PDB file of C-alpha atoms and ligand atoms in Angstrom:
ATOM      1  CA  UNK A   1      -7.396   5.075  17.366  1.00  0.00           C
ATOM      2  CA  UNK A   2      -4.214   3.058  17.143  1.00  0.00           C
ATOM      3  CA  UNK A   3      -2.126   2.640  14.037  1.00  0.00           C
ATOM      4  CA  UNK A   4       0.577   0.013  13.806  1.00  0.00           C
ATOM      5  CA  UNK A   5       4.181   0.985  13.247  1.00  0.00           C
ATOM      6  CA  UNK A   6       4.032  -0.323   9.695  1.00  0.00           C
ATOM      7  CA  UNK A   7       0.968   1.792   8.891  1.00  0.00           C
ATOM      8  CA  UNK A   8       2.700   4.881  10.276  1.00  0.00           C
ATOM      9  CA  UNK A   9       5.853   4.063   8.333  1.00  0.00           C
ATOM     10  CA  UNK A  10       3.971   3.790   5.034  1.00  0.00           C
ATOM     11  CA  UNK A  11       1.899   6.855   5.823  1.00  0.00           C
ATOM     12  CA  UNK A  12       4.862   9.063   6.736  1.00  0.00           C
ATOM     13  CA  UNK A  13       7.041   7.685   3.980  1.00  0.00           C
ATOM     14  CA  UNK A  14       4.811   6.245   1.276  1.00  0.00           C
ATOM     15  CA  UNK A  15       6.382   4.215  -1.503  1.00  0.00           C
ATOM     16  CA  UNK A  16       5.536   4.492  -5.202  1.00  0.00           C
ATOM     17  CA  UNK A  17       3.766   7.849  -5.087  1.00  0.00           C
ATOM     18  CA  UNK A  18       3.184   9.581  -8.385  1.00  0.00           C
ATOM     19  CA  UNK A  19       1.866   9.214 -11.880  1.00  0.00           C
ATOM     20  CA  UNK A  20       3.378   6.862 -14.409  1.00  0.00           C
ATOM     21  CA  UNK A  21       3.720   8.191 -17.923  1.00  0.00           C
ATOM     22  CA  UNK A  22       3.928   4.871 -19.730  1.00  0.00           C
ATOM     23  CA  UNK A  23       1.511   2.858 -17.604  1.00  0.00           C
ATOM     24  CA  UNK A  24       0.063  -0.313 -19.130  1.00  0.00           C
ATOM     25  CA  UNK A  25      -3.061   0.027 -17.023  1.00  0.00           C
ATOM     26  CA  UNK A  26      -4.620   2.760 -14.886  1.00  0.00           C
ATOM     27  CA  UNK A  27      -7.396   2.231 -12.381  1.00  0.00           C
ATOM     28  CA  UNK A  28      -9.353   4.939 -10.616  1.00  0.00           C
ATOM     29  CA  UNK A  29     -11.876   4.245  -7.908  1.00  0.00           C
ATOM     30  CA  UNK A  30     -13.736   6.285  -5.345  1.00  0.00           C
ATOM     31  CA  UNK A  31     -15.074   5.484  -1.938  1.00  0.00           C
ATOM     32  CA  UNK A  32     -18.692   6.556  -1.771  1.00  0.00           C
ATOM     33  CA  UNK A  33     -18.778   6.857   2.011  1.00  0.00           C
ATOM     34  CA  UNK A  34     -15.877   9.273   2.450  1.00  0.00           C
ATOM     35  CA  UNK A  35     -15.454  10.650  -1.072  1.00  0.00           C
ATOM     36  CA  UNK A  36     -11.783   9.732  -1.264  1.00  0.00           C
ATOM     37  CA  UNK A  37     -10.249   8.802  -4.610  1.00  0.00           C
ATOM     38  CA  UNK A  38      -7.480   6.392  -5.471  1.00  0.00           C
ATOM     39  CA  UNK A  39      -5.645   5.924  -8.755  1.00  0.00           C
ATOM     40  CA  UNK A  40      -3.222   3.077  -9.407  1.00  0.00           C
ATOM     41  CA  UNK A  41      -0.769   2.816 -12.308  1.00  0.00           C
ATOM     42  CA  UNK A  42       0.730  -0.487 -13.423  1.00  0.00           C
ATOM     43  CA  UNK A  43       3.470  -1.282 -15.883  1.00  0.00           C
ATOM     44  CA  UNK A  44       3.110  -4.813 -17.183  1.00  0.00           C
ATOM     45  CA  UNK A  45       5.441  -6.790 -19.408  1.00  0.00           C
ATOM     46  CA  UNK A  46       4.997 -10.438 -20.363  1.00  0.00           C
ATOM     47  CA  UNK A  47       2.283 -10.897 -17.763  1.00  0.00           C
ATOM     48  CA  UNK A  48       4.490  -9.552 -14.984  1.00  0.00           C
ATOM     49  CA  UNK A  49       3.896  -6.293 -13.137  1.00  0.00           C
ATOM     50  CA  UNK A  50       7.271  -4.641 -13.328  1.00  0.00           C
ATOM     51  CA  UNK A  51       6.274  -1.334 -11.782  1.00  0.00           C
ATOM     52  CA  UNK A  52       3.408   0.162  -9.814  1.00  0.00           C
ATOM     53  CA  UNK A  53       2.563   3.583  -8.470  1.00  0.00           C
ATOM     54  CA  UNK A  54      -0.402   5.457  -7.053  1.00  0.00           C
ATOM     55  CA  UNK A  55      -1.934   8.858  -6.504  1.00  0.00           C
ATOM     56  CA  UNK A  56      -4.612   9.529  -3.980  1.00  0.00           C
ATOM     57  CA  UNK A  57      -6.903  12.084  -2.487  1.00  0.00           C
ATOM     58  CA  UNK A  58      -7.388   9.928   0.523  1.00  0.00           C
ATOM     59  CA  UNK A  59      -6.822   9.539   4.208  1.00  0.00           C
ATOM     60  CA  UNK A  60      -3.708   8.234   5.908  1.00  0.00           C
ATOM     61  CA  UNK A  61      -4.946   4.664   5.924  1.00  0.00           C
ATOM     62  CA  UNK A  62      -5.624   4.855   2.174  1.00  0.00           C
ATOM     63  CA  UNK A  63      -2.104   6.163   1.612  1.00  0.00           C
ATOM     64  CA  UNK A  64      -0.563   3.424   3.749  1.00  0.00           C
ATOM     65  CA  UNK A  65      -2.538   0.601   2.121  1.00  0.00           C
ATOM     66  CA  UNK A  66      -1.792   1.855  -1.383  1.00  0.00           C
ATOM     67  CA  UNK A  67       1.869   2.196  -0.574  1.00  0.00           C
ATOM     68  CA  UNK A  68       1.923  -1.376   0.711  1.00  0.00           C
ATOM     69  CA  UNK A  69      -0.268  -2.751  -2.105  1.00  0.00           C
ATOM     70  CA  UNK A  70       1.913  -1.224  -4.839  1.00  0.00           C
ATOM     71  CA  UNK A  71       5.002  -2.654  -3.113  1.00  0.00           C
ATOM     72  CA  UNK A  72       3.360  -6.070  -2.966  1.00  0.00           C
ATOM     73  CA  UNK A  73       2.363  -6.264  -6.645  1.00  0.00           C
ATOM     74  CA  UNK A  74       5.761  -5.376  -8.034  1.00  0.00           C
ATOM     75  CA  UNK A  75       7.390  -8.422  -9.596  1.00  0.00           C
ATOM     76  CA  UNK A  76       4.191 -10.447  -9.382  1.00  0.00           C
ATOM     77  CA  UNK A  77       2.371 -12.045 -12.284  1.00  0.00           C
ATOM     78  CA  UNK A  78      -1.129 -10.846 -13.037  1.00  0.00           C
ATOM     79  CA  UNK A  79      -2.579 -13.999 -11.497  1.00  0.00           C
ATOM     80  CA  UNK A  80      -0.528 -13.527  -8.324  1.00  0.00           C
ATOM     81  CA  UNK A  81      -1.601  -9.895  -8.164  1.00  0.00           C
ATOM     82  CA  UNK A  82      -5.224 -11.010  -8.246  1.00  0.00           C
ATOM     83  CA  UNK A  83      -4.631 -12.635  -4.852  1.00  0.00           C
ATOM     84  CA  UNK A  84      -3.609  -9.360  -3.235  1.00  0.00           C
ATOM     85  CA  UNK A  85      -6.816  -8.555  -1.425  1.00  0.00           C
ATOM     86  CA  UNK A  86      -7.397  -5.735   0.995  1.00  0.00           C
ATOM     87  CA  UNK A  87      -7.179  -8.376   3.726  1.00  0.00           C
ATOM     88  CA  UNK A  88      -3.714  -9.407   2.558  1.00  0.00           C
ATOM     89  CA  UNK A  89      -2.636  -5.767   2.478  1.00  0.00           C
ATOM     90  CA  UNK A  90      -4.001  -5.144   5.964  1.00  0.00           C
ATOM     91  CA  UNK A  91      -2.185  -8.200   7.263  1.00  0.00           C
ATOM     92  CA  UNK A  92       1.041  -6.958   5.715  1.00  0.00           C
ATOM     93  CA  UNK A  93       0.510  -3.707   7.643  1.00  0.00           C
ATOM     94  CA  UNK A  94      -0.146  -5.622  10.889  1.00  0.00           C
ATOM     95  CA  UNK A  95      -3.752  -4.523  10.815  1.00  0.00           C
ATOM     96  CA  UNK A  96      -5.815  -1.360  10.596  1.00  0.00           C
ATOM     97  CA  UNK A  97      -8.259   0.066  13.115  1.00  0.00           C
ATOM     98  CA  UNK A  98     -11.684  -1.434  12.288  1.00  0.00           C
ATOM     99  CA  UNK A  99     -13.177   1.941  11.317  1.00  0.00           C
ATOM    100  CA  UNK A 100     -10.423   2.266   8.731  1.00  0.00           C
ATOM    101  CA  UNK A 101     -10.818  -1.153   7.139  1.00  0.00           C
ATOM    102  CA  UNK A 102     -12.933   0.281   4.322  1.00  0.00           C
ATOM    103  CA  UNK A 103     -10.011   2.490   3.290  1.00  0.00           C
ATOM    104  CA  UNK A 104      -7.955  -0.550   2.367  1.00  0.00           C
ATOM    105  CA  UNK A 105     -10.607  -1.688  -0.110  1.00  0.00           C
ATOM    106  CA  UNK A 106      -9.743   1.378  -2.204  1.00  0.00           C
ATOM    107  CA  UNK A 107      -6.254  -0.015  -2.828  1.00  0.00           C
ATOM    108  CA  UNK A 108      -7.590  -3.439  -3.833  1.00  0.00           C
ATOM    109  CA  UNK A 109     -10.278  -1.969  -6.074  1.00  0.00           C
ATOM    110  CA  UNK A 110      -7.891   0.459  -7.769  1.00  0.00           C
ATOM    111  CA  UNK A 111      -5.432  -2.354  -8.372  1.00  0.00           C
ATOM    112  CA  UNK A 112      -8.102  -4.508  -9.969  1.00  0.00           C
ATOM    113  CA  UNK A 113      -9.397  -1.556 -11.989  1.00  0.00           C
ATOM    114  CA  UNK A 114      -5.878  -1.022 -13.346  1.00  0.00           C
ATOM    115  CA  UNK A 115      -5.675  -4.700 -14.300  1.00  0.00           C
ATOM    116  CA  UNK A 116      -9.065  -4.401 -15.966  1.00  0.00           C
ATOM    117  CA  UNK A 117      -7.846  -1.370 -17.917  1.00  0.00           C
ATOM    118  CA  UNK A 118      -4.784  -3.334 -19.027  1.00  0.00           C
ATOM    119  CA  UNK A 119      -6.943  -6.290 -20.089  1.00  0.00           C
ATOM    120  CA  UNK A 120      -9.265  -4.012 -22.058  1.00  0.00           C
ATOM    121  CA  UNK A 121      -6.384  -2.283 -23.826  1.00  0.00           C
ATOM    122  CA  UNK A 122      -4.768  -5.574 -24.761  1.00  0.00           C
ATOM    123  CA  UNK A 123      -7.915  -7.492 -25.507  1.00  0.00           C
ATOM    124  CA  UNK A 124      -7.220 -10.223 -22.986  1.00  0.00           C
ATOM    125  CA  UNK A 125      -9.327 -11.881 -20.318  1.00  0.00           C
ATOM    126  CA  UNK A 126      -7.962 -12.138 -16.784  1.00  0.00           C
ATOM    127  CA  UNK A 127      -9.683 -15.065 -15.082  1.00  0.00           C
ATOM    128  CA  UNK A 128     -11.600 -14.015 -11.991  1.00  0.00           C
ATOM    129  CA  UNK A 129     -11.370 -10.310 -12.746  1.00  0.00           C
ATOM    130  CA  UNK A 130     -14.623  -8.385 -12.805  1.00  0.00           C
ATOM    131  CA  UNK A 131     -15.376  -5.047 -14.364  1.00  0.00           C
ATOM    132  CA  UNK A 132     -14.861  -2.304 -11.779  1.00  0.00           C
ATOM    133  CA  UNK A 133     -18.083  -0.844 -10.475  1.00  0.00           C
ATOM    134  CA  UNK A 134     -16.885   2.702 -10.510  1.00  0.00           C
ATOM    135  CA  UNK A 135     -15.127   3.583 -13.712  1.00  0.00           C
ATOM    136  CA  UNK A 136     -13.561   6.937 -14.374  1.00  0.00           C
ATOM    137  CA  UNK A 137     -14.184   8.074 -17.927  1.00  0.00           C
ATOM    138  CA  UNK A 138     -12.953  11.590 -17.363  1.00  0.00           C
ATOM    139  CA  UNK A 139      -9.207  11.332 -17.512  1.00  0.00           C
TER     140      UNK A 139
HETATM  141 FE1  LIG B 201     -11.687   7.663   2.902  1.00  0.00          FE
HETATM  142 FE2  LIG B 201     -10.007   6.382   4.385  1.00  0.00          FE
HETATM  143  S1  LIG B 201     -11.510   7.774   5.052  1.00  0.00           S
HETATM  144  S2  LIG B 201     -10.272   6.224   2.284  1.00  0.00           S
END
């Protein structure tokens, strides 16, 4: 299986790893097929994502996509962040091996779950955002 240079770079040297104490929204999702878990933290001010981080119990591809996804959302408005799909993240990484494509959906889902959490906490509606399927009530 072949990983691109960008995937390797983000896997070996992931950006934005760690918990965020004062996160505005936290999203946790799991991948049913492999059992891996992804958690994304967002700090949002005036509709702009000013910081993002993640923690994962996931494979290398999940680490690389989350690293890239958290880099991509920083400085974006909520509406712009909604456009960051797993496809966009994969493109930014110059692609993933097909068997690893599902791993990148974890990053997208965790991102959206974090936005959902933020919307719930602030009593706002984010157009186009749906309630995450898997919701972690245990943290
Ligand atoms: Fe589980 Fe990649 S194998 S996220």
